[in-house]
Coordinates of C-alpha atoms in Angstrom, one line a residue:
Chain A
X1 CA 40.3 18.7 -10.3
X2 CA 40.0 15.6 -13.0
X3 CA 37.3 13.7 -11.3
X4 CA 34.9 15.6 -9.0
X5 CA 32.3 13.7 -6.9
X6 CA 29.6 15.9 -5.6
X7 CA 27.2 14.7 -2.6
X8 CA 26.3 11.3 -4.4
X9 CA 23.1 9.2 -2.8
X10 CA 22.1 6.2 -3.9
X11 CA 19.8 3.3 -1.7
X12 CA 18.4 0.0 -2.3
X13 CA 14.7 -0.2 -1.3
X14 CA 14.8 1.5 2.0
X15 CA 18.8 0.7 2.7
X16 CA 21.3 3.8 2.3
X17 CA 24.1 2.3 0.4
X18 CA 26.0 5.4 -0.3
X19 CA 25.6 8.5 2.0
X20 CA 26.5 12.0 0.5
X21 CA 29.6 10.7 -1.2
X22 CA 31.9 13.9 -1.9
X23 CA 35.5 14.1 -2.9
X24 CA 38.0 14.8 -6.0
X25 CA 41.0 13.3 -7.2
X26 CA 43.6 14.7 -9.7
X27 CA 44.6 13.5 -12.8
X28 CA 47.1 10.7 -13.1
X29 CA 47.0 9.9 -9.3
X30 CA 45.4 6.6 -7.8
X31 CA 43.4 7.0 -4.6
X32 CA 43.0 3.7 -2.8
X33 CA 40.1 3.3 -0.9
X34 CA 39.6 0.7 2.2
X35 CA 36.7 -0.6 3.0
X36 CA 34.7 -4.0 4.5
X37 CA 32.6 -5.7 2.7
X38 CA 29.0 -4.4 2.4
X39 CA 30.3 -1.3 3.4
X40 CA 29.6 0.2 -0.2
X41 CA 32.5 0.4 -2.1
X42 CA 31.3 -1.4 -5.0
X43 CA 27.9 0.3 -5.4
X44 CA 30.1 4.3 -5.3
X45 CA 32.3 2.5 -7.8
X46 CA 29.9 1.3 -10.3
X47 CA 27.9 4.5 -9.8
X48 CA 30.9 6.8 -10.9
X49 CA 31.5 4.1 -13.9
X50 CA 27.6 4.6 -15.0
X51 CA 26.4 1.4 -14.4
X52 CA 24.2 2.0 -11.0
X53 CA 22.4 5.3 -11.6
X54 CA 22.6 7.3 -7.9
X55 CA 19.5 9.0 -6.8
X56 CA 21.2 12.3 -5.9
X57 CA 24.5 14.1 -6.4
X58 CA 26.4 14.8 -9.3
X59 CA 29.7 13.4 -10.7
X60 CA 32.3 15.5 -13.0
X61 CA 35.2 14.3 -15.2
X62 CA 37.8 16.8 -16.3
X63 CA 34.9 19.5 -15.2
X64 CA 31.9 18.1 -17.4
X65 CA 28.7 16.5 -15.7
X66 CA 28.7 13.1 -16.5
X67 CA 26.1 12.0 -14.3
X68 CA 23.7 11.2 -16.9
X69 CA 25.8 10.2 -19.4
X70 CA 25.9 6.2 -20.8
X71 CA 28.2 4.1 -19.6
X72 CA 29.6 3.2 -23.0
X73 CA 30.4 7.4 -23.5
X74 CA 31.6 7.9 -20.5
X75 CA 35.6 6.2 -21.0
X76 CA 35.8 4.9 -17.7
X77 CA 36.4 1.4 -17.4
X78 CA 35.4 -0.5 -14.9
X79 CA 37.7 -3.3 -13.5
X80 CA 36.6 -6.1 -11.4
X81 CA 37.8 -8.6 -8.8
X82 CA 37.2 -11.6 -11.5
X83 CA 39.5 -10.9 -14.6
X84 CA 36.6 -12.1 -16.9
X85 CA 38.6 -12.4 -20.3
X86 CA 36.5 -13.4 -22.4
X87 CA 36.3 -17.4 -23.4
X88 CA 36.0 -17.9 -26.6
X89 CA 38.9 -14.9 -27.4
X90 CA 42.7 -15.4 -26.8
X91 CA 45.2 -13.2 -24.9
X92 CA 45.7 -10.8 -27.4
X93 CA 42.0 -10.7 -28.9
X94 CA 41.1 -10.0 -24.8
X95 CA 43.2 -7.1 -25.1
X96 CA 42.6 -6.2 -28.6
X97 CA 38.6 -5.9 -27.8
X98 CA 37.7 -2.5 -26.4
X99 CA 39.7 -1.2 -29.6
X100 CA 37.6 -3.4 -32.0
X101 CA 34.9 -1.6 -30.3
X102 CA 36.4 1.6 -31.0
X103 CA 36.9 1.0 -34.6
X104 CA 40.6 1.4 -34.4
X105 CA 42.5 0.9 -37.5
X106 CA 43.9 -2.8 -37.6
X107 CA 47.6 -1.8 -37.8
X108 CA 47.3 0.2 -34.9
X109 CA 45.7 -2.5 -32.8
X110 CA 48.4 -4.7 -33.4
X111 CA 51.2 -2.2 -32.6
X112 CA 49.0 -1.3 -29.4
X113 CA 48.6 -4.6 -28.5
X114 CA 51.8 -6.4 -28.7
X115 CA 53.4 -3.0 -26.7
X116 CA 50.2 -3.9 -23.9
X117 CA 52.0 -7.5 -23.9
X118 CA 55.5 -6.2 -23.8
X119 CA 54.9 -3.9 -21.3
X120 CA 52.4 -6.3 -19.1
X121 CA 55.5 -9.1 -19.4
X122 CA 53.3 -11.8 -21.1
X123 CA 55.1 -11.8 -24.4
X124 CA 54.9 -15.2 -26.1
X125 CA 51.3 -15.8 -24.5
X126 CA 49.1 -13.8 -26.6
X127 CA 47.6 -16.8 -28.9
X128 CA 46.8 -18.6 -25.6
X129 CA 43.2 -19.2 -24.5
X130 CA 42.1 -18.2 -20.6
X131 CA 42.1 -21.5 -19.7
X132 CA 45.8 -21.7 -20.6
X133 CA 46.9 -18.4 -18.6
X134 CA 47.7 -18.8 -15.1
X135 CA 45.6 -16.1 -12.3
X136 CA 48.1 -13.5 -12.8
X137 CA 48.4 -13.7 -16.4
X138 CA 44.7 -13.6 -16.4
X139 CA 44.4 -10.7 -14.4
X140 CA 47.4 -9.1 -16.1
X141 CA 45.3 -9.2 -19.9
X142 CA 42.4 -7.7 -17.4
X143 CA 44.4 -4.9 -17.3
X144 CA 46.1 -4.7 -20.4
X145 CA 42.4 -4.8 -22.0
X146 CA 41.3 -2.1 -20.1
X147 CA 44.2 0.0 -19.9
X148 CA 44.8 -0.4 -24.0
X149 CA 41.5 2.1 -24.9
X150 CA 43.2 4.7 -23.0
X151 CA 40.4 5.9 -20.4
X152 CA 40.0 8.5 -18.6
X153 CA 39.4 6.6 -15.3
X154 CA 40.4 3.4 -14.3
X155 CA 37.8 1.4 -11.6
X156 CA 39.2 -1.0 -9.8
X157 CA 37.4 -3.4 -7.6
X158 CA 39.4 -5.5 -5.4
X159 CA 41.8 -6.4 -8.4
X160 CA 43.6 -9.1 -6.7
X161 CA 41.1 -10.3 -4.1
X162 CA 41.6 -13.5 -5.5
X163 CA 45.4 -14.4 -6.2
X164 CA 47.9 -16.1 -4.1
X165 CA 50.2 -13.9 -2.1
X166 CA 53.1 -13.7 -4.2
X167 CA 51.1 -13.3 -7.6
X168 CA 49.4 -10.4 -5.8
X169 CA 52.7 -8.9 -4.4
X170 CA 53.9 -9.3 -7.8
X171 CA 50.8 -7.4 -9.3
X172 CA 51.0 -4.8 -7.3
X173 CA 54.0 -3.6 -8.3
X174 CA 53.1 -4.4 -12.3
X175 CA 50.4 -1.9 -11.1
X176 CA 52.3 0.8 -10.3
X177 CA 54.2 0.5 -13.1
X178 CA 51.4 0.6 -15.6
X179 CA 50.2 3.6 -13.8
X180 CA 53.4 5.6 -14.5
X181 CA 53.8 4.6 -17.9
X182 CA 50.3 4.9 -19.3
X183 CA 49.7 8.2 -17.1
X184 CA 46.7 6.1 -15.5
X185 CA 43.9 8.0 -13.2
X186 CA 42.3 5.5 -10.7
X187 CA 40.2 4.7 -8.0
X188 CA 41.4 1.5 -6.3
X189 CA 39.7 -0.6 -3.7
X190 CA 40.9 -3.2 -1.4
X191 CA 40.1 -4.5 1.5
X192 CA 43.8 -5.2 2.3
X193 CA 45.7 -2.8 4.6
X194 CA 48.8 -3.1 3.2
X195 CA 47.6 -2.5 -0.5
X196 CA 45.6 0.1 0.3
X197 CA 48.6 2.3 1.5
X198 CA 51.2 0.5 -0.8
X199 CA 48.5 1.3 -4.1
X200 CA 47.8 5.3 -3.4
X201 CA 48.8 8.8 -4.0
X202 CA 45.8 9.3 -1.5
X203 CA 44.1 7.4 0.9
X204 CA 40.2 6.8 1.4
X205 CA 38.4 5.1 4.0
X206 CA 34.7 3.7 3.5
X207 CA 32.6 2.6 6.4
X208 CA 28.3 2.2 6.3
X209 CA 28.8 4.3 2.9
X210 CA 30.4 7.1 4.1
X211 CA 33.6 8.0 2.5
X212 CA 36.1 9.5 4.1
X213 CA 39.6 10.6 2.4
X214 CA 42.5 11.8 4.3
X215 CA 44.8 14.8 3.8
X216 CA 48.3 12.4 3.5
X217 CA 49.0 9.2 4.5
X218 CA 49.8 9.9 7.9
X219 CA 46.3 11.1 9.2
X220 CA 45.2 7.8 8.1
X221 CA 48.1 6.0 9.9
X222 CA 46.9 7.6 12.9
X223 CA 43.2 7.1 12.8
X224 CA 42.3 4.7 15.0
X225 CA 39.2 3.6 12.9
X226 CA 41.2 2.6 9.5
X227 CA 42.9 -0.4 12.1
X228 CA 46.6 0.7 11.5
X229 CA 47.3 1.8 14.9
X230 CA 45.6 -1.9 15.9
X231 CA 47.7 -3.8 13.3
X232 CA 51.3 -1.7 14.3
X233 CA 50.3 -2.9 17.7
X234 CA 49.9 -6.5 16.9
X235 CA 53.0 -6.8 14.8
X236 CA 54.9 -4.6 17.2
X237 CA 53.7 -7.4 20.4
X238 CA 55.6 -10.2 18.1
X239 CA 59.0 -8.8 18.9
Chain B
X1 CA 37.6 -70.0 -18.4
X2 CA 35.3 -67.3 -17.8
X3 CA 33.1 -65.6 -20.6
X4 CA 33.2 -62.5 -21.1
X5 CA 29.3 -61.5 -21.8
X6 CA 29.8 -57.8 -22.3
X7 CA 30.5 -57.5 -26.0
X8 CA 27.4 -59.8 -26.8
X9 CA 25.3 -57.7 -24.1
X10 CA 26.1 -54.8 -26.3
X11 CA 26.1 -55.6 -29.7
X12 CA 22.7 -57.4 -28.5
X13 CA 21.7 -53.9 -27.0
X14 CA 22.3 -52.4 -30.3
X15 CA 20.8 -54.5 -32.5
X16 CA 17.6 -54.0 -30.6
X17 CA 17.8 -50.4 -30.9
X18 CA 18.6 -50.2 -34.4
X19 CA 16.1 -53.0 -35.6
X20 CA 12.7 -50.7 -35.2
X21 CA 15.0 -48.0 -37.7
X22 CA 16.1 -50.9 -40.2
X23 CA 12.6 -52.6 -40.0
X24 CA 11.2 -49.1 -40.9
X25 CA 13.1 -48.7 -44.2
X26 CA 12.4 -52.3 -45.3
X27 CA 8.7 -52.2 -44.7
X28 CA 9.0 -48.8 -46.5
X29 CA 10.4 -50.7 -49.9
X30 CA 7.7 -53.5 -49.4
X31 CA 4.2 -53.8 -50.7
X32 CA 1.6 -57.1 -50.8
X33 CA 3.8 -58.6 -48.1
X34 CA 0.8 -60.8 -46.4
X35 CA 0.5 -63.7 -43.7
X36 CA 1.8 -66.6 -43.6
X37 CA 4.3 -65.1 -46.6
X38 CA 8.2 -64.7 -45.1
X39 CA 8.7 -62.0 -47.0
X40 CA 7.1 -59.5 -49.1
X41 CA 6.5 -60.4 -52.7
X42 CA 7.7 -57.3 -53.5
X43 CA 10.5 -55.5 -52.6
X44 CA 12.2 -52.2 -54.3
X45 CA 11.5 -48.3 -54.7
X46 CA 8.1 -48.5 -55.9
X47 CA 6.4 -46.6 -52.9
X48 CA 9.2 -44.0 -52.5
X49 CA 8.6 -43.6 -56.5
X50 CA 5.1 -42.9 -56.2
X51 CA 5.5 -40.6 -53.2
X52 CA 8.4 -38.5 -54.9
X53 CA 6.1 -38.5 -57.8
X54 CA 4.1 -36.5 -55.2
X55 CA 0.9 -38.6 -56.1
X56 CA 0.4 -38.8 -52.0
X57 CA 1.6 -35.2 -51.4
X58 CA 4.1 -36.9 -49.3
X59 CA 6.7 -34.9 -50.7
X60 CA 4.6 -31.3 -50.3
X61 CA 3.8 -32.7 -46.1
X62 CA 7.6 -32.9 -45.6
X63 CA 8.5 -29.7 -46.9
X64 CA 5.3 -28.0 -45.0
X65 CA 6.3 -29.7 -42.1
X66 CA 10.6 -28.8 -42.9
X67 CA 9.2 -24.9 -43.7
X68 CA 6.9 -24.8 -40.3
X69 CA 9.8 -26.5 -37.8
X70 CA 12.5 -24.4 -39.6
X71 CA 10.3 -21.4 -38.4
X72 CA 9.3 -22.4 -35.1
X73 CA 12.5 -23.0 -34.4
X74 CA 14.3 -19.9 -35.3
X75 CA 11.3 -17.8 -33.6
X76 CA 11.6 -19.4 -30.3
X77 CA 15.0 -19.8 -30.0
X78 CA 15.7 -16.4 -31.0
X79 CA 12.8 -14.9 -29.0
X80 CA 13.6 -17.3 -26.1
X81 CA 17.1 -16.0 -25.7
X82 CA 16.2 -11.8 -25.4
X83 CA 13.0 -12.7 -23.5
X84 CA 14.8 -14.7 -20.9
X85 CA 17.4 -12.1 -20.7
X86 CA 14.4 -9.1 -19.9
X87 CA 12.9 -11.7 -17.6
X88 CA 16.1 -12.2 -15.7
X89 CA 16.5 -9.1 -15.1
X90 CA 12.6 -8.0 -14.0
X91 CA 11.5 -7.5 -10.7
X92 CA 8.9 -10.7 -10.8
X93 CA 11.1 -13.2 -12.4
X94 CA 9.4 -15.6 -10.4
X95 CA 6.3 -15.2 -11.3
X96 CA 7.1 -14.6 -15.2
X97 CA 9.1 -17.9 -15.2
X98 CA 6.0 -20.1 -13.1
X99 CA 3.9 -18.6 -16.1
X100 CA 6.1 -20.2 -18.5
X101 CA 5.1 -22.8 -17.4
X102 CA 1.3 -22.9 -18.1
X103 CA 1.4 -24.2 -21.8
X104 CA 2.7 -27.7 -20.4
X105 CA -0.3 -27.9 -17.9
X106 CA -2.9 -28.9 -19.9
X107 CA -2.4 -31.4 -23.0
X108 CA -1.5 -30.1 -26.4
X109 CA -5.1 -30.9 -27.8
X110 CA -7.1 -29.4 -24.8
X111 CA -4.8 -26.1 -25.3
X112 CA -5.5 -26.1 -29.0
X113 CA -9.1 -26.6 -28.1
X114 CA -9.2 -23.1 -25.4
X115 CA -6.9 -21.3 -28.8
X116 CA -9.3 -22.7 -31.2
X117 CA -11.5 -19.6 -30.5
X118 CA -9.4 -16.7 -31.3
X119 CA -7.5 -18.5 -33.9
X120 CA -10.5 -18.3 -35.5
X121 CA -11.4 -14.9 -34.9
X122 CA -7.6 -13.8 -36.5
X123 CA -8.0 -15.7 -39.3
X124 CA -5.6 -18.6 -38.5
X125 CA -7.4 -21.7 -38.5
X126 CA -6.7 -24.1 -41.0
X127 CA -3.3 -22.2 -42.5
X128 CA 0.7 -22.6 -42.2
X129 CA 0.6 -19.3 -39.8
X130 CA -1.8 -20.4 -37.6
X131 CA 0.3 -23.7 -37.1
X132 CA 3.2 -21.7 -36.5
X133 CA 2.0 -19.8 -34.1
X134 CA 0.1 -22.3 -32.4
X135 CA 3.4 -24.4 -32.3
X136 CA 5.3 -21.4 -31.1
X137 CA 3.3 -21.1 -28.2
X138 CA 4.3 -24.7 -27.4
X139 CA 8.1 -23.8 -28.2
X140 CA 8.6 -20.7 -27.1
X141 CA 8.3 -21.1 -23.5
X142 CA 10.5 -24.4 -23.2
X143 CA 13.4 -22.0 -25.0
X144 CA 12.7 -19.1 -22.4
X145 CA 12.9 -21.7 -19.3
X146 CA 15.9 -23.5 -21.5
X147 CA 17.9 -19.7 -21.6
X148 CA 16.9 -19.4 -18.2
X149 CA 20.2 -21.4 -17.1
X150 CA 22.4 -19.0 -19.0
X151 CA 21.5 -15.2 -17.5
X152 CA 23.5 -14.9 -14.4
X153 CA 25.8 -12.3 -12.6
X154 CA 28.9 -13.5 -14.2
X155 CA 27.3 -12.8 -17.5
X156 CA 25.5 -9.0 -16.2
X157 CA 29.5 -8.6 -15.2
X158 CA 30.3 -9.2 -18.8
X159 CA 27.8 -6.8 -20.0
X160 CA 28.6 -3.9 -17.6
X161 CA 32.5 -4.8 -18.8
X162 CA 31.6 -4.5 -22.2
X163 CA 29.9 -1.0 -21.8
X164 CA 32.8 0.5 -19.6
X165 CA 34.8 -0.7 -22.5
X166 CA 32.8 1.7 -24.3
X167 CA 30.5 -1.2 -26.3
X168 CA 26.9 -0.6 -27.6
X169 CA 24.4 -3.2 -27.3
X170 CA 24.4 -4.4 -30.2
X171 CA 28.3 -5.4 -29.8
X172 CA 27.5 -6.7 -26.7
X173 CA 25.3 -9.3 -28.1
X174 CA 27.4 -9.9 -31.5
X175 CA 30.4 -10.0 -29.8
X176 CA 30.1 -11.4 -26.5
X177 CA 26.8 -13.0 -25.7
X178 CA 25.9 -14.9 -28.8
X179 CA 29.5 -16.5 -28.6
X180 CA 29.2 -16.8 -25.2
X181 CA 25.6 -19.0 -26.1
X182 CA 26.7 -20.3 -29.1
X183 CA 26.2 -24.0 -28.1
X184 CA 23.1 -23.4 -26.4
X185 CA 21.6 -21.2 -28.7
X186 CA 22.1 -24.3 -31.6
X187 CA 20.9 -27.2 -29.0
X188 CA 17.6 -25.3 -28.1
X189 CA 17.2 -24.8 -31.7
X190 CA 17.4 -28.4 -32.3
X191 CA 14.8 -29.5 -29.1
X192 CA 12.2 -26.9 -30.3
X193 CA 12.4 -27.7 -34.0
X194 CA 11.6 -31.6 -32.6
X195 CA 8.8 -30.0 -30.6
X196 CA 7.3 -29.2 -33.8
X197 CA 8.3 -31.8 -36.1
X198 CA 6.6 -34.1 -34.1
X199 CA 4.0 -32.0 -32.9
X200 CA 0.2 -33.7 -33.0
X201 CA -2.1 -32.7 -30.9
X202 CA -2.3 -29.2 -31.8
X203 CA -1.2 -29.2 -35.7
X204 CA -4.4 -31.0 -36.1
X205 CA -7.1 -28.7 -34.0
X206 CA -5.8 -25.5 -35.9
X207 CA -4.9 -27.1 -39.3
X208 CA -8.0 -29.0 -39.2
X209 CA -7.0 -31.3 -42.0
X210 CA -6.4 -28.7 -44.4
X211 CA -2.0 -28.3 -43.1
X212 CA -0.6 -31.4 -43.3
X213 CA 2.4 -32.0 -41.1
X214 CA 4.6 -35.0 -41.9
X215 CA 3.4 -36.3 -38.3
X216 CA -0.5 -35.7 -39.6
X217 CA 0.4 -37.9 -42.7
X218 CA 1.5 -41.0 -40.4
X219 CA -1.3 -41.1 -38.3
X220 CA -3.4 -40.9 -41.6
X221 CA -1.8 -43.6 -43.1
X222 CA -1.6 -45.7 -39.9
X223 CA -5.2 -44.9 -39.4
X224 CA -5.8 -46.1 -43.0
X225 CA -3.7 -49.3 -42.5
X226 CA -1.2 -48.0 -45.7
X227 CA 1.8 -49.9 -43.6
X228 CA 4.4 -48.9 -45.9
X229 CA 3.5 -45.6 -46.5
X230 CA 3.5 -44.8 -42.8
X231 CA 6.7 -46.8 -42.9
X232 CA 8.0 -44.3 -45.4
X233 CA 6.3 -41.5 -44.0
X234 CA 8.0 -42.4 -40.5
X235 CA 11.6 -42.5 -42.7
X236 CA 10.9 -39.1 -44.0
X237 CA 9.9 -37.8 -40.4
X238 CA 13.2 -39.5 -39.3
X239 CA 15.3 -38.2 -41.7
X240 CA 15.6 -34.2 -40.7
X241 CA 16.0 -35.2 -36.9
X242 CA 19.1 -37.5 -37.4
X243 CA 20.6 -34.7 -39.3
X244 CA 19.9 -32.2 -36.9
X245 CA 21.5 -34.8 -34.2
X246 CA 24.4 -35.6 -36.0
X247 CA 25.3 -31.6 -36.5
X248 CA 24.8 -31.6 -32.2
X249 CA 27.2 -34.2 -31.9
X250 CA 29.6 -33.2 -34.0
X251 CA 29.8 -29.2 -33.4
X252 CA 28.0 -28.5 -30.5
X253 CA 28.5 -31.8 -28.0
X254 CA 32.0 -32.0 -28.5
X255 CA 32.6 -28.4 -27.5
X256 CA 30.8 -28.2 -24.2
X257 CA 32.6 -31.2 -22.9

């Protein structure tokens, strides 16, 4: 297995956040994971990403322990629900950054950049500041940023908890493309039903920190506590 | 037809601001200028002659004072920035930021007098460092309750981003945090080098006399009655300020709006 998470702990003062989180994912497959808020989805996501340290359990990447390892060593990037370009940097200097960090050589950040923009459809908007990108052009150099250092994980927090309907629709899909092409391994959590089964090769559920991830999509269809059955029912009373 | 009073109300309003400033720098070129006489009897560079001449040490005061600002300022600011980040991020933050406060609780002078003691037992009374660090105790904890504002989630978020993105710390803060504080980084710098261009109270308990600040200089001539050297003095004291403000405007206002 790529990514191996083995019996992770970690609390807050005397609060259980995350309770014996185990599970593995293969390389170049997305598992979604649903979960309320507070239910600890954030906290198991930013422990894997080595920014929380857990207070138990261990956590593998292509079968090496990377539970101690910095954040900055460990090449998993960590995305969040706020695309937090950075201000005083354009749309292709946002993308360009994590390989400035890496030292890359300038001709090949250029070439690796204007592909990002080709490929995330923003061509003609990479001198533009944030402020002049709409939400899902924002979000969109989000991702191009993270995806263009190559890493071995991708985190995703609630990528599109904050655009409209159709922008997140439209996302989605961008998503899955990117995935393909850039052979992208990810965790990907949502709060949204629909995304959650739309997003993954595999399906998680997360409730009062315990993770639970089901064989194929159809177990989780049919487990009354993910609220499938409940929301088949609702739509299926309409007719 | 009705009058319109606002231009006269302002260029009135004006005029009363700038007439202390202008009044300054012409009782700054006078000397012998004595009642019931409507203007002095003399009136040209004589005085700023003489105190370029350095026969005052004028001259030597403003550069002292230009050398002790210049390094107040860039210790507080710089230490007010990471110490307000490690302070954001400690347990007690409360408590470390109510302690911040404490320098502003008593008055300059009393403070310098509770200092006075280990100044003295370090060596620092009556020298440049000692000012310094007197006047740093003064400015440093306005800049740490100034960066206080700027540590936040949003900008923890950034950090963390930076890391996953496989950044040091050092890049963090060169890339991302010092642009991010750019114009507050340069405005604190401004307020704590006025804190100590102006500073009284203090300079003159641990300098006793022997580090003459600009501001030491005019209460000395004002205390001597020399009108137009503290009018000069007051010029030269002026002087760095409306510099500094102008820079503000023009490179720091203009881009936070």
């Amino acid at each position: 297995m790529f990514l191996e998470v083995q019996h992770i702990v970690k609390s807050f003062g005397a609060e259980k956040v995350v309770k014996d989180l185990s599970f593995s994912l293969q390389a170049k497959q997305t598992l979604s994971i649903l979960g309320k808020s507070g239910c600890g989805k954030t906290t198991m996501l930013k422990t894997i990403g080595g920014l929380i340290s857990p207070d138990s359990g261990k956590i593998l990447l292509n079968g090496v322990d990377i539970t101690e390892t910095k954040p900055e060593k460990r090449n998993i990037v960590y995305l969040y629900q706020e695309d937090l370009l950075f201000p005083h940097l354009n749309a292709f200097e946002n993308i360009a950054f994590g390989l400035r960090i890496k030292k890359i050589p300038e001709g090949l950040i250029k070439e690796k950049v204007q592909h990002m923009l080709h490929s995330l459809e923003l061509e003609g908007q990479a001198d533009k500041m944030p402020t002049q990108l709409s939400g899902g052009q924002r979000q969109r150099v989000s991702f191009g940023r993270a995806i263009s250092t190559n890493p071995s994980l991708l985190l995703l927090d609630e990528p599109f908890g904050s655009l409209d309907t159709g922008t997140r629709q439209r996302m989605q899909e961008l998503f899955k493309k990117l995935t393909e092409e850039f052979d992208i391994t990810s965790l990907f959590v949502t709060h949204d039903l629909k995304e959650a089964v739309l997003m993954g090769n595999q399906i998680g559920f997360m409730q009062d920190g315990v993770l639970k991830v089901y064989e194929d999509k159809k177990d989780f269809i049919q487990d009354p506590q993910t609220g499938v059955q409940s929301e088949i029912e609702f739509w299926g009373g309409l007719k | 037809m009705r009058i319109n009073w606002k231009p006269f109300v302002l260029s009135l309003a004006v005029l009363l601001i700038l007439f202390p400033f202008v009044y300054l720098v012409f009782l700054s070129l006078a000397s012998e200028w004595r009642f019931p006489d409507v203007l002095p009897s003399y009136i040209g560079f004589k005085n700023w002659v003489t105190v370029f001449g350095s026969e005052t040490g004028l001259l030597q005061s403003f550069f002292s004072s230009l050398l002790i600002s210049l390094s107040v300022a860039i210790f507080s600011t710089t230490s007010g920035f990471l110490i307000s980040k490690a302070v954001f991020y400690h347990p007690k933050k409360r408590t470390l930021t109510l302690l911040a406060y404490f320098p502003y609780i008593l008055a300059p002078v009393v403070f310098a007098a509770c200092l006075s003691f280990f100044f003295l037992k370090m060596g620092l009374f009556g020298n440049m460092t000692g000012v310094v660090v007197a006047q740093f105790i003064i400015a440093f904890p306005y800049a740490l309750l100034f960066f206080s504002s700027f540590w936040n989630e949003k900008v923890k978020s950034y950090e963390d981003l930076v890391a996953t993105l496989g950044g040091n710390k050092w890049q963090t803060y060169t890339k991302v945090l010092l642009p991010l504080a750019k114009g507050l980084l340069l405005i604190c710098f401004f307020q704590t080098f006025l804190i100590s261009w102006f500073e009284y109270g203090l300079t003159s308990i641990i300098g006793i006399g022997k580090v003459q600040t600009l501001t030491i200089k005019v209460f000395l001539f004002i205390k001597e009655t020399n009108y137009y050297y503290g009018a000069l003095s007051c010029c030269l004291l002026i002087f760095p300020p409306v510099v500094l403000l102008y820079f503000n405007k023009r490179y720091v206002f203009k881009k936070l709006v």
